[in-house]
Short mmCIF file of C-alpha atoms and ligand atoms in Angstrom, two decimals:
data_model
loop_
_atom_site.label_atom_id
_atom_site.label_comp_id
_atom_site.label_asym_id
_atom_site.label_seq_id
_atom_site.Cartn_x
_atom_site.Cartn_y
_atom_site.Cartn_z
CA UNK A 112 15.68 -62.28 -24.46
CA UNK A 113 12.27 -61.14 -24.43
CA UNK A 114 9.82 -60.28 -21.40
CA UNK A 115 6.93 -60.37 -23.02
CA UNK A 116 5.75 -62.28 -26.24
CA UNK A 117 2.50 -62.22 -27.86
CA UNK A 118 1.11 -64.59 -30.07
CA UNK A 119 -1.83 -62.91 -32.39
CA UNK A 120 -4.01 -65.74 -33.98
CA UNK A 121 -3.12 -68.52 -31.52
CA UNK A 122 -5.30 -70.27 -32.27
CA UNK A 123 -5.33 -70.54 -36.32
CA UNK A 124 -3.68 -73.55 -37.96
CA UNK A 125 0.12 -71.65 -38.45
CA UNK A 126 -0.91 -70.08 -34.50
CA UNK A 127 -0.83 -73.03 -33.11
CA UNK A 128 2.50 -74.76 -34.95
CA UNK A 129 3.84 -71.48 -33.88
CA UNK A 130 3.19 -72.17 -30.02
CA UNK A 131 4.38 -75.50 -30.19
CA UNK A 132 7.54 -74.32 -31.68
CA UNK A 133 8.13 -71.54 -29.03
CA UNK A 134 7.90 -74.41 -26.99
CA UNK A 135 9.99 -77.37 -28.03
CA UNK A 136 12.81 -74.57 -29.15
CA UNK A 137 12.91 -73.28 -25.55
CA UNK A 138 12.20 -69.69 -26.92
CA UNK A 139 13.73 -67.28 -24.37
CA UNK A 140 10.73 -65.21 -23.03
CA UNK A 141 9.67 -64.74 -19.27
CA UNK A 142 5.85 -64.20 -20.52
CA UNK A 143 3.10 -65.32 -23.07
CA UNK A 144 0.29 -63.62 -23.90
CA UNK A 145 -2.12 -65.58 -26.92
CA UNK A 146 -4.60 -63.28 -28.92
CA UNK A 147 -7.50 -64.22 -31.43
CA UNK A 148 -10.58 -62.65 -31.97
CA UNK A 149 -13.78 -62.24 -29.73
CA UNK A 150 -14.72 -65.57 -30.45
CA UNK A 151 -11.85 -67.31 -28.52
CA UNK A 152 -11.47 -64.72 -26.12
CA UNK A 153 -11.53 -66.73 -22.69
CA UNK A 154 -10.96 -69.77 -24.07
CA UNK A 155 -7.27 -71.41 -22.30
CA UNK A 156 -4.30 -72.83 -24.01
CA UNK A 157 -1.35 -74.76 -22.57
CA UNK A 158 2.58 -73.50 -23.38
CA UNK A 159 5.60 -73.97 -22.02
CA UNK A 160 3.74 -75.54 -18.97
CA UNK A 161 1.05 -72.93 -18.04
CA UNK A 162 -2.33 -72.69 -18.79
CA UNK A 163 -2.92 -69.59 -20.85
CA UNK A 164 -6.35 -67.29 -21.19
CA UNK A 165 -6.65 -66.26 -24.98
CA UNK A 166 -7.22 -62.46 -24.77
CA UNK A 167 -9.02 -60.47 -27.42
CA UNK A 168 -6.67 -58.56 -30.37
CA UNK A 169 -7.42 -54.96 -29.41
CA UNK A 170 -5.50 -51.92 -30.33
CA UNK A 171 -5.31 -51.24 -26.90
CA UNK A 172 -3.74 -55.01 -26.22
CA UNK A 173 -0.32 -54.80 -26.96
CA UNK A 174 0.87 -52.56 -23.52
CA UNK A 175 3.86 -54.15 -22.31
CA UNK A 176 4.32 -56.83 -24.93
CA UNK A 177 7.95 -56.70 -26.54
CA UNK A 178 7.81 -58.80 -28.88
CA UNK A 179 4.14 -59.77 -31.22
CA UNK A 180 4.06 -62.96 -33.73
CA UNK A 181 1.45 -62.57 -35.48
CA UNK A 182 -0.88 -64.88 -37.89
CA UNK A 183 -3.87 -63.73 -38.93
CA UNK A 184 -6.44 -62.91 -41.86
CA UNK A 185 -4.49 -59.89 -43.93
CA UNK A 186 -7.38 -57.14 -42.91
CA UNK A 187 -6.56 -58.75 -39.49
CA UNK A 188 -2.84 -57.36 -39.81
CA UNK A 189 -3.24 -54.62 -41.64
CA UNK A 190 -5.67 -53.03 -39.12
CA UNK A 191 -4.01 -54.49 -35.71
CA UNK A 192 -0.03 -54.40 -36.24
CA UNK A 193 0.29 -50.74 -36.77
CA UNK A 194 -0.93 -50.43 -33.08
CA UNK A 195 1.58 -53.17 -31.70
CA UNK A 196 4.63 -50.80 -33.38
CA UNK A 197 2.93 -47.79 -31.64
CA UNK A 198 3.53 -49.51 -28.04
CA UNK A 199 6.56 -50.33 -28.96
CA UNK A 200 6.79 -53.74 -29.95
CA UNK A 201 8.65 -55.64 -32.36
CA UNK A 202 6.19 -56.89 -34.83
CA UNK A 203 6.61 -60.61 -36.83
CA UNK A 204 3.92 -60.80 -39.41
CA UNK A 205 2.92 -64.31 -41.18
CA UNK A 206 0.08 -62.26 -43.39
CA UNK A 207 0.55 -60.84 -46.93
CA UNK A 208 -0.46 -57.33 -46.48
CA UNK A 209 2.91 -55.70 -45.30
CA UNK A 210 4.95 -57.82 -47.50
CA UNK A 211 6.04 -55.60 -50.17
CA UNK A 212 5.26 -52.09 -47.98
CA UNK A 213 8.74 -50.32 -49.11
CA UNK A 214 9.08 -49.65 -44.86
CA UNK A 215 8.60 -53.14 -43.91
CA UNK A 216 11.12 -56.18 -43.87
CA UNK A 217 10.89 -59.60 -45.99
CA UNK A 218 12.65 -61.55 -43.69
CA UNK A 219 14.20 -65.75 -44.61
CA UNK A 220 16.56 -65.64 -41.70
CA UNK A 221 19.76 -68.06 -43.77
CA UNK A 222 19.23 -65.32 -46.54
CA UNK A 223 18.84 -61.65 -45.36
CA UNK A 224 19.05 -61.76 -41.37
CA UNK A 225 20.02 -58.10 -41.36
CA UNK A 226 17.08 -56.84 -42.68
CA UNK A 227 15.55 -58.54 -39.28
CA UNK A 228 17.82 -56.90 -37.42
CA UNK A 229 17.97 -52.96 -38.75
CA UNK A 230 14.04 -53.20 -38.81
CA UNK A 231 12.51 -50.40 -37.31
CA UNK A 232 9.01 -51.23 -38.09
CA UNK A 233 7.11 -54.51 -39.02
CA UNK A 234 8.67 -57.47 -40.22
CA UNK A 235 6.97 -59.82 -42.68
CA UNK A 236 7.64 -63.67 -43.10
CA UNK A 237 7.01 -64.38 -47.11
CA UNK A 238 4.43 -66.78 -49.00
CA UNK A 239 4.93 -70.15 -47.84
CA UNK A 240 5.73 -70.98 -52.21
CA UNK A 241 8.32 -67.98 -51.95
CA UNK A 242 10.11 -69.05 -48.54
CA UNK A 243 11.08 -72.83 -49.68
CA UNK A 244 11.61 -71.65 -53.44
CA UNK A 245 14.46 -68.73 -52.61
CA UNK A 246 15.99 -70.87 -49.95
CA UNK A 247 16.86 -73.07 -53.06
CA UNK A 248 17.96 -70.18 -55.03
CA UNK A 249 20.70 -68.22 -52.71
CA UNK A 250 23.34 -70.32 -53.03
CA UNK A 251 22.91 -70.98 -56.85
CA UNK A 252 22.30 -67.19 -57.19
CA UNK A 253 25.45 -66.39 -54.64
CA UNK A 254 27.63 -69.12 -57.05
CA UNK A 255 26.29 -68.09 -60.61
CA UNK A 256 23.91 -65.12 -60.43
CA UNK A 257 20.57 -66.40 -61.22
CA UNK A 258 18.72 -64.42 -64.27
CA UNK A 259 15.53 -66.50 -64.87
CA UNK A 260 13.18 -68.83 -63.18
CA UNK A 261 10.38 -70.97 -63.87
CA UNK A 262 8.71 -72.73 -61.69
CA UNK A 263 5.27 -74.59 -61.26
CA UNK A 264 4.09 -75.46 -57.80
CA UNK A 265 2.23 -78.01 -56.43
CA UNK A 266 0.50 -76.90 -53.58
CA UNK A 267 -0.94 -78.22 -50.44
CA UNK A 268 -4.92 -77.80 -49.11
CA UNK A 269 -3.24 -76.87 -45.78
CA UNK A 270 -2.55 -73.33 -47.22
CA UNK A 271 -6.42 -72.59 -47.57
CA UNK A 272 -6.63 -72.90 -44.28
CA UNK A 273 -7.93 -75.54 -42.33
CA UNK A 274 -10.99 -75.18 -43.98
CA UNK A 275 -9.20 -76.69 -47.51
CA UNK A 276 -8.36 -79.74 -45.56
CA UNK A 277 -11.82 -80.06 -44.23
CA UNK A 278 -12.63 -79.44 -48.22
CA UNK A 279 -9.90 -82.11 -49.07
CA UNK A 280 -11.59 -85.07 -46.67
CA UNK A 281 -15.19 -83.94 -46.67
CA UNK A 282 -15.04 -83.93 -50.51
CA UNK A 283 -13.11 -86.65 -51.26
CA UNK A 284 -15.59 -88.50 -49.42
CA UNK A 285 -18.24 -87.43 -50.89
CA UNK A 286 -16.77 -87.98 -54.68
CA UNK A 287 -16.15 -91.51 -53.53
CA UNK A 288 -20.04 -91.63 -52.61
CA UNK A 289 -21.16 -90.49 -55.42
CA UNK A 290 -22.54 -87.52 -53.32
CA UNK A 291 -23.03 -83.42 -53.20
CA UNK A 292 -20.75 -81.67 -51.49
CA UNK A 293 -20.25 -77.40 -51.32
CA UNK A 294 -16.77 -76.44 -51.30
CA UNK A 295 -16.01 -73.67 -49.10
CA UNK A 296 -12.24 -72.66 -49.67
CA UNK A 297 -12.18 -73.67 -53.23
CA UNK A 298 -13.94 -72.64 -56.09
CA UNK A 299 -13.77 -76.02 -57.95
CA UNK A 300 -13.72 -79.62 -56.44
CA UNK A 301 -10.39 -80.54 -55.00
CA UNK A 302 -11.00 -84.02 -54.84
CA UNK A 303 -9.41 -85.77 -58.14
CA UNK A 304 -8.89 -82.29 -59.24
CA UNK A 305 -5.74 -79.58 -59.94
CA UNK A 306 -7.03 -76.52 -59.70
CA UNK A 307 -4.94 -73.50 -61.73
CA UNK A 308 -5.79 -71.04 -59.98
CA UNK A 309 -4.71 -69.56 -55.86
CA UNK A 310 -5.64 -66.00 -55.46
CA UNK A 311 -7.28 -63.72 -57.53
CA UNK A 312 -6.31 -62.44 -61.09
CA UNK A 313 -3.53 -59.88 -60.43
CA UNK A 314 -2.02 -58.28 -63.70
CA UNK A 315 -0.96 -60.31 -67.28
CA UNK A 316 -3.28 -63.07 -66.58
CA UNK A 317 -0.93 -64.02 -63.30
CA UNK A 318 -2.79 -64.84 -59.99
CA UNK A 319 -1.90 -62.87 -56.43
CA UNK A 320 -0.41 -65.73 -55.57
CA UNK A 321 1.88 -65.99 -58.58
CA UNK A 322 2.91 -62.51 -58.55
CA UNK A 323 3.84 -62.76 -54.76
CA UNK A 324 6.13 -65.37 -55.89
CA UNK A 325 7.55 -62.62 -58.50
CA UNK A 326 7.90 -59.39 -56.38
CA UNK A 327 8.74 -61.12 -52.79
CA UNK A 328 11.81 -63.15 -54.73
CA UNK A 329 13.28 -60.10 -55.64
CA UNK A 330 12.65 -58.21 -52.14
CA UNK A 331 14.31 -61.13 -50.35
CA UNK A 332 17.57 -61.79 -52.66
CA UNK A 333 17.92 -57.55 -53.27
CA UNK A 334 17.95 -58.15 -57.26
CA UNK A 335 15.50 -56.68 -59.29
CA UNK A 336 16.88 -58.14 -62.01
CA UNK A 337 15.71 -61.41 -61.86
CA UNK A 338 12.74 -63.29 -63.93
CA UNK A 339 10.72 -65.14 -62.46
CA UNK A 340 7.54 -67.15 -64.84
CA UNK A 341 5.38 -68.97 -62.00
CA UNK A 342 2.35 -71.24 -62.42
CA UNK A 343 0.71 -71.78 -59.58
CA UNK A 344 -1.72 -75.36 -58.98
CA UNK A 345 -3.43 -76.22 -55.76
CA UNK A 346 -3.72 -80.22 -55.46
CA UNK A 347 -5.41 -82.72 -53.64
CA UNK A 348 -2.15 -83.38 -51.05
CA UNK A 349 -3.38 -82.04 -47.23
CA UNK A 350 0.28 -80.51 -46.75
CA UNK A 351 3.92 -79.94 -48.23
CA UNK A 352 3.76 -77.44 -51.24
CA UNK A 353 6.03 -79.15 -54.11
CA UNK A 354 7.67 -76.95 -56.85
CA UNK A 355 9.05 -77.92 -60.22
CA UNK A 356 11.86 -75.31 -60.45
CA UNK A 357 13.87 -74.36 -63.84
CA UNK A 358 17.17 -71.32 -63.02
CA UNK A 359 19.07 -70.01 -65.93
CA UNK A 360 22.16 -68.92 -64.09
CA UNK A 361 24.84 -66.64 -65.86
CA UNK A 362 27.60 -68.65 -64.77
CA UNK A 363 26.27 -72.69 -65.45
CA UNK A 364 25.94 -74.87 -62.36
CA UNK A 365 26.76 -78.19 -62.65
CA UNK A 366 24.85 -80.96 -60.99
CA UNK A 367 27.97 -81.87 -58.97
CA UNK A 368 28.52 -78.68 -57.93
CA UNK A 369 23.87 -77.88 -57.27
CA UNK A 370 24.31 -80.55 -54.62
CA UNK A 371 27.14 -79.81 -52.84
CA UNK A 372 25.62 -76.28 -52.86
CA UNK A 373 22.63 -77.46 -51.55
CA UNK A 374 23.83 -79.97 -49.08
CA UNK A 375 26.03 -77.10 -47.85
CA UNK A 376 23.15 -74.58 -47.21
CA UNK A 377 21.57 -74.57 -43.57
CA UNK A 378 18.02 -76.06 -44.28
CA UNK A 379 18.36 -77.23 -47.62
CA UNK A 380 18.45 -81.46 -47.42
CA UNK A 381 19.36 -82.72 -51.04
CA UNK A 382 17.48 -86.17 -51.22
CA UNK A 383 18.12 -87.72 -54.46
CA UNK A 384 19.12 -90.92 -56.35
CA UNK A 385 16.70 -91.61 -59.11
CA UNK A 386 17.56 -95.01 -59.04
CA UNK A 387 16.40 -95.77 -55.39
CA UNK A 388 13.61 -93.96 -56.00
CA UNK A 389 14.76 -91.67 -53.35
CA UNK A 390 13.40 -88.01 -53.71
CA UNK A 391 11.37 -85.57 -51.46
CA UNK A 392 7.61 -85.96 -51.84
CA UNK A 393 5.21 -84.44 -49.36
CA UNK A 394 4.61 -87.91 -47.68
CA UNK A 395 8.20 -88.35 -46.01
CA UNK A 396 8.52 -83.96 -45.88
CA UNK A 397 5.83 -83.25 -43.69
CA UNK A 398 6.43 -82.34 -40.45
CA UNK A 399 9.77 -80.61 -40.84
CA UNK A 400 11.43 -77.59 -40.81
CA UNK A 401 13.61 -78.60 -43.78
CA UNK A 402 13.06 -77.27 -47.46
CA UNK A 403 14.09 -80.79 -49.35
CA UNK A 404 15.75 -80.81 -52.63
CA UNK A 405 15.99 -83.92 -54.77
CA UNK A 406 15.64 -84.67 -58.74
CA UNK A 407 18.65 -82.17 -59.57
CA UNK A 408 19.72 -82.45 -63.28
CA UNK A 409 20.86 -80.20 -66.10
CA UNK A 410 18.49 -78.41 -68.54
CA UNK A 411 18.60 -80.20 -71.57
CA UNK A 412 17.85 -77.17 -73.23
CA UNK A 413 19.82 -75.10 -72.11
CA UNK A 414 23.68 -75.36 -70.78
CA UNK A 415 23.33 -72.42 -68.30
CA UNK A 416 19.56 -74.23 -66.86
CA UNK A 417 19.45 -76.89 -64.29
CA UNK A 418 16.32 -78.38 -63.12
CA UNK A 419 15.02 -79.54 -59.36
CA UNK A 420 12.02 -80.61 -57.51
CA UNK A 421 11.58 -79.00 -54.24
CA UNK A 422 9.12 -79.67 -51.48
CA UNK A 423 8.71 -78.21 -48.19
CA UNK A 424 6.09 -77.82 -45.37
CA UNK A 425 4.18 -74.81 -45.77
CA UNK A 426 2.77 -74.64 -42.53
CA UNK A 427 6.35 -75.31 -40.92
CA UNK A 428 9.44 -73.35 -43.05
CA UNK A 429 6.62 -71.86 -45.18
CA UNK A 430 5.06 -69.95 -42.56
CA UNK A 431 5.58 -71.09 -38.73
CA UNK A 432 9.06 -72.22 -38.51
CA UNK A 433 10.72 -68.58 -40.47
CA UNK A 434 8.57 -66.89 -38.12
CA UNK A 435 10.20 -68.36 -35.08
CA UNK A 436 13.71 -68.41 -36.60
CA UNK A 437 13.04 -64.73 -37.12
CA UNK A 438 12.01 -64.24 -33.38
CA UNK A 439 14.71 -66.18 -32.25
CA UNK A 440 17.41 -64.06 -35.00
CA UNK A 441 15.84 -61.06 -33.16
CA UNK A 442 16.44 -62.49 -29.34
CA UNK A 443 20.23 -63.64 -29.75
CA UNK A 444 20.57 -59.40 -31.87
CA UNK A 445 23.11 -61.12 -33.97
P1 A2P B 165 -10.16 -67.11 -34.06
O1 A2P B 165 -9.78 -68.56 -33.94
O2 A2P B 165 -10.62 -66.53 -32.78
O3 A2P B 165 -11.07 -66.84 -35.23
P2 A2P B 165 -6.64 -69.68 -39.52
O4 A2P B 165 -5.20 -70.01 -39.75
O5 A2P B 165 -7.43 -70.84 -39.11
O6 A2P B 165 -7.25 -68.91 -40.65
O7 A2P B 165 -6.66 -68.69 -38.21
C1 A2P B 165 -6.44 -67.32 -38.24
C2 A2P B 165 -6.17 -66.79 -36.85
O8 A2P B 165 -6.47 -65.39 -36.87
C3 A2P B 165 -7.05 -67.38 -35.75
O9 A2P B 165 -6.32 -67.43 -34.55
C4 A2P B 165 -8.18 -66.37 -35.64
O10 A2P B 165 -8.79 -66.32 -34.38
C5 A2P B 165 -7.42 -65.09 -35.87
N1 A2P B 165 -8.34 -64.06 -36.34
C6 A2P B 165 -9.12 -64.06 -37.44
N2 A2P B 165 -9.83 -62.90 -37.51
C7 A2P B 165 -9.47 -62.16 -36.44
C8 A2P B 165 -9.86 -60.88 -35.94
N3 A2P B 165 -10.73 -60.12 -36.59
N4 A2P B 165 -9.31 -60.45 -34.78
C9 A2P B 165 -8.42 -61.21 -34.12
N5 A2P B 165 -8.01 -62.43 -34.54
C10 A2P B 165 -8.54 -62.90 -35.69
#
């Protein structure tokens, strides 16, 4: 139980998912407190029945607060959260920049809860394609030790922001027009488009984005040794990032044996017979807290690959909901 939470960036599009969530979960906590910048300072929000007065993110803000969620810009974070630790606050962080800080937790509460709980510092929720893709992996890595992956993802204009979904519509529209439109989150057009490309070039001709799928994989499951090859697409679907996923295990993994793994896991749900057309697609995953697993089949390359499709909403398990689970790992202490 916490006296005090805070919610930074209340009222940004994983902010607000966030206070619905402390909501409808009944998260234990006497008082709210919602921060954004100076440009929603004043402005009122309703949870868990009251009306509450955004406040401005100071350093000076976080007196008394015990425990901070926080999603915001990463220059946001990395200038603000140091001062929330200072008072004395535990510290969730949705943001990128303390990911892979050597100090700082990567936290997927069914995968490494202690880290969560011998944090002494900040603790960071992963990149919403890392989150749903190594809730897949633990229990094929746990029942044949996973050495390689490759995956491609899918991904979702929700995780621009909700400016790429205001870049989705506005230039859809426009395409269908025949009309100009200036893309603001994207540096292509969306509409009818797959774009290659989320982040900026990192190293090896691999995006940020790609790499944080590389480096936060092996943070989370505490192997270095695994491979990971991602490609990473952002498509014209407003939310649910979908990822074609290849794992060479040591040990092969039948496709009996994937799904009753899967089914078994805590927010894995396998959905998949081929010949109902039954499998997870962004239209019936949306919404959910779920990371859904369907299309499971051997490599037929390889006898120690098997193959999956795996969607998940990126707003919800990818960023929101492991935020919350986290909080709520850190209120029960066990
Ligand atoms: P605000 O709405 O006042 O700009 P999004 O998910 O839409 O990108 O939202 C990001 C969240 O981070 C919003 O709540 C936004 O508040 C908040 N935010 C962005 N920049 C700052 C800042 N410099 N100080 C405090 N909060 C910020």
């Amino acid at each position: 139980m916490f006296d005090t939470v805070a919610v930074v960036g209340a009222t940004g599009a994983v902010g607000t998912i966030i206070l619905d969530l402390l909501e409808k979960r009944n998260f234990p906590a006497k008082n709210f407190r919602l921060l954004a910048s100076a440009r929603s300072a004043g402005k009122q929000l309703q949870l868990a029945g009251k009306t509450i007065t955004i406040e401005e993110l100071t350093h000076d803000c976080f007196e008394g607060v015990d425990l901070v969620i926080a999603s915001t810009p990463d220059d946001t974070a990395a200038e603000y959260l140091p001062s929330a630790v200072k008072a004395g606050a535990k510290v969730i962080d949705e943001s990128g920049y303390w990911r892979m800080n050597p100090d700082v937790a990567l936290v997927v509460p069914e995968i490494n809860p202690e880290a969560a709980l011998n944090a002494q510092g900040i603790i960071a929720s992963p990149n919403c394609s890392t989150t749903q893709m190594v809730l897949a992996m633990k229990p094929l890595h746990d029942a044949g030790k996973i050495r390689r992956v490759i995956v491609s993802t899918y991904q979702a204009t929700s995780g621009a922001g909700l400016q790429g979904n205001i870049d989705l519509q506005e230039g859809t529209r426009a395409a269908l027009d025949g009309a100009d439109y200036e893309y603001k989150a994207f540096a292509h057009p969306i509409a009818f488009n797959a774009i290659p490309q989320i982040g900026s070039h990192k190293e090896q001709g691999y995006t940020s984005e790609e790499m944080k799928m590389v480096y936060e994989t092996r943070k989370i499951l505490g192997d270095e040794t695994i491979m990971v090859c991602p490609t990473c697409v952002r498509i014209p679907v407003s939310n649910c990032h979908s990822e074609s996923i290849l794992v060479e295990t040591e040990k092969p993994i039948s496709v009996d044996e994937a799904k009753a793994l899967f089914a078994a896991t805590p927010g894995i749900t396998v959905v998949d017979d081929l010949d109902a057309s039954s499998y997870p697609m962004p239209s019936n995953s949306t919404s959910s807290d779920e990371v859904y697993i369907g299309r499971i089949r051997k490599d037929l390359s390889n006898p120690n690959g098997l193959a999956f499709w795996c969607v998940s909403d990126n707003l919800r398990k990818g960023a929101a909901t492991n935020a919350v689970q986290i909080a709520e790992l850190l209120a029960r202490g066990v």
